[in-house]
PDB file of C-alpha atoms in Angstrom:
ATOM      1  CA  UNK A   1     -13.405   8.504 -12.271  1.00 57.00           C
ATOM      2  CA  UNK A   2     -12.479   7.579  -9.111  1.00 56.00           C
ATOM      3  CA  UNK A   3     -14.960   5.133  -6.734  1.00 66.00           C
ATOM      4  CA  UNK A   4     -16.811   7.105  -4.176  1.00 75.00           C
ATOM      5  CA  UNK A   5     -15.233   6.585  -0.776  1.00 81.00           C
ATOM      6  CA  UNK A   6     -11.863   5.411  -2.002  1.00 86.00           C
ATOM      7  CA  UNK A   7      -9.145   7.237  -0.221  1.00 93.00           C
ATOM      8  CA  UNK A   8      -5.724   6.898  -1.582  1.00 95.00           C
ATOM      9  CA  UNK A   9      -4.517   9.906   0.542  1.00 95.00           C
ATOM     10  CA  UNK A  10      -1.103   9.685   1.735  1.00 94.00           C
ATOM     11  CA  UNK A  11      -0.201   6.525  -0.943  1.00 96.00           C
ATOM     12  CA  UNK A  12       2.290   6.659  -3.744  1.00 95.00           C
ATOM     13  CA  UNK A  13       1.092   4.901  -7.312  1.00 96.00           C
ATOM     14  CA  UNK A  14       3.700   3.596  -9.388  1.00 96.00           C
ATOM     15  CA  UNK A  15       1.643   2.889 -13.071  1.00 97.00           C
ATOM     16  CA  UNK A  16       4.496   1.228 -15.727  1.00 95.00           C
ATOM     17  CA  UNK A  17       2.470   1.738 -18.934  1.00 95.00           C
ATOM     18  CA  UNK A  18       0.316   4.799 -17.079  1.00 96.00           C
ATOM     19  CA  UNK A  19       0.760   6.893 -19.969  1.00 96.00           C
ATOM     20  CA  UNK A  20      -1.818   6.152 -22.574  1.00 96.00           C
ATOM     21  CA  UNK A  21      -5.128   3.720 -22.693  1.00 97.00           C
ATOM     22  CA  UNK A  22      -5.867   1.212 -19.454  1.00 97.00           C
ATOM     23  CA  UNK A  23      -2.845   2.692 -17.722  1.00 97.00           C
ATOM     24  CA  UNK A  24      -2.911   6.040 -17.969  1.00 97.00           C
ATOM     25  CA  UNK A  25      -7.134   5.584 -16.793  1.00 96.00           C
ATOM     26  CA  UNK A  26      -5.943   3.846 -13.545  1.00 96.00           C
ATOM     27  CA  UNK A  27      -2.960   6.331 -13.284  1.00 97.00           C
ATOM     28  CA  UNK A  28      -5.458   9.021 -13.046  1.00 97.00           C
ATOM     29  CA  UNK A  29      -7.955   7.221 -11.280  1.00 95.00           C
ATOM     30  CA  UNK A  30      -5.900   6.861  -8.297  1.00 96.00           C
ATOM     31  CA  UNK A  31      -4.317  10.329  -8.280  1.00 97.00           C
ATOM     32  CA  UNK A  32      -8.456  11.253  -8.299  1.00 95.00           C
ATOM     33  CA  UNK A  33      -8.518   9.010  -5.691  1.00 95.00           C
ATOM     34  CA  UNK A  34      -5.279  11.287  -4.024  1.00 96.00           C
ATOM     35  CA  UNK A  35      -2.484   9.347  -4.371  1.00 97.00           C
ATOM     36  CA  UNK A  36       0.577  10.994  -5.843  1.00 97.00           C
ATOM     37  CA  UNK A  37       1.097   8.820  -9.312  1.00 98.00           C
ATOM     38  CA  UNK A  38       4.122   8.205 -11.093  1.00 97.00           C
ATOM     39  CA  UNK A  39       3.190   7.560 -14.825  1.00 97.00           C
ATOM     40  CA  UNK A  40       5.919   5.310 -16.364  1.00 97.00           C
ATOM     41  CA  UNK A  41       6.291   4.828 -19.845  1.00 97.00           C
ATOM     42  CA  UNK A  42       9.278   4.581 -22.671  1.00 96.00           C
ATOM     43  CA  UNK A  43       8.289   7.711 -24.444  1.00 96.00           C
ATOM     44  CA  UNK A  44       9.546  10.920 -21.881  1.00 97.00           C
ATOM     45  CA  UNK A  45       6.941  12.826 -23.993  1.00 97.00           C
ATOM     46  CA  UNK A  46       4.176  10.556 -23.185  1.00 97.00           C
ATOM     47  CA  UNK A  47       5.102  10.620 -19.749  1.00 98.00           C
ATOM     48  CA  UNK A  48       5.201  14.467 -19.518  1.00 98.00           C
ATOM     49  CA  UNK A  49       2.157  14.857 -20.896  1.00 98.00           C
ATOM     50  CA  UNK A  50       0.393  12.129 -18.331  1.00 98.00           C
ATOM     51  CA  UNK A  51       2.573  13.828 -15.423  1.00 98.00           C
ATOM     52  CA  UNK A  52       0.692  17.112 -15.931  1.00 98.00           C
ATOM     53  CA  UNK A  53      -2.849  15.559 -16.164  1.00 98.00           C
ATOM     54  CA  UNK A  54      -1.684  14.170 -13.176  1.00 98.00           C
ATOM     55  CA  UNK A  55      -0.121  17.607 -11.315  1.00 98.00           C
ATOM     56  CA  UNK A  56      -3.615  19.002 -12.982  1.00 98.00           C
ATOM     57  CA  UNK A  57      -5.222  16.792 -10.391  1.00 97.00           C
ATOM     58  CA  UNK A  58      -3.113  18.270  -7.670  1.00 97.00           C
ATOM     59  CA  UNK A  59      -0.897  15.728  -7.197  1.00 98.00           C
ATOM     60  CA  UNK A  60       2.599  15.160  -7.030  1.00 97.00           C
ATOM     61  CA  UNK A  61       4.256  12.967  -9.619  1.00 97.00           C
ATOM     62  CA  UNK A  62       7.623  12.472 -10.991  1.00 96.00           C
ATOM     63  CA  UNK A  63       8.244  12.009 -14.927  1.00 96.00           C
ATOM     64  CA  UNK A  64      10.070   8.732 -15.053  1.00 93.00           C
ATOM     65  CA  UNK A  65      11.326   6.834 -18.571  1.00 96.00           C
ATOM     66  CA  UNK A  66      11.262   2.618 -18.535  1.00 96.00           C
ATOM     67  CA  UNK A  67      11.447  -0.127 -20.253  1.00 96.00           C
ATOM     68  CA  UNK A  68       9.410  -3.222 -18.622  1.00 93.00           C
ATOM     69  CA  UNK A  69      11.690  -5.758 -19.878  1.00 96.00           C
ATOM     70  CA  UNK A  70      14.778  -4.526 -17.840  1.00 97.00           C
ATOM     71  CA  UNK A  71      15.203  -5.468 -14.589  1.00 96.00           C
ATOM     72  CA  UNK A  72      17.410  -2.085 -14.019  1.00 97.00           C
ATOM     73  CA  UNK A  73      15.076   0.296 -15.291  1.00 96.00           C
ATOM     74  CA  UNK A  74      12.291  -1.273 -13.063  1.00 95.00           C
ATOM     75  CA  UNK A  75      14.635  -1.435 -10.068  1.00 96.00           C
ATOM     76  CA  UNK A  76      15.597   2.621 -10.898  1.00 96.00           C
ATOM     77  CA  UNK A  77      12.312   4.204 -11.024  1.00 95.00           C
ATOM     78  CA  UNK A  78      11.046   2.355  -8.189  1.00 95.00           C
ATOM     79  CA  UNK A  79      14.216   3.405  -6.098  1.00 95.00           C
ATOM     80  CA  UNK A  80      13.484   6.614  -7.211  1.00 94.00           C
ATOM     81  CA  UNK A  81       9.840   7.211  -6.266  1.00 92.00           C
ATOM     82  CA  UNK A  82      10.837   5.710  -2.478  1.00 91.00           C
ATOM     83  CA  UNK A  83      13.568   8.646  -2.301  1.00 91.00           C
ATOM     84  CA  UNK A  84      11.184  11.665  -3.023  1.00 87.00           C
TER      85      UNK A  84
END
């Protein structure tokens, strides 16, 4: 649930761990506030599910998997988000 009066319209949010638990709640909250959100996890099926929920809120998203212990994975996701 987004905070009343909070607008993230025109913003992009990248949420590592954004497919379950607190991370997913944060990702959906950002989307409810108007941000386009990229939820990231190691599990593609979880990313796809979270991205579907973000799209259902009318926001844009990308489906990206990454291992946050690998710097190159993190950089790849950031670069893709900034390009698209």
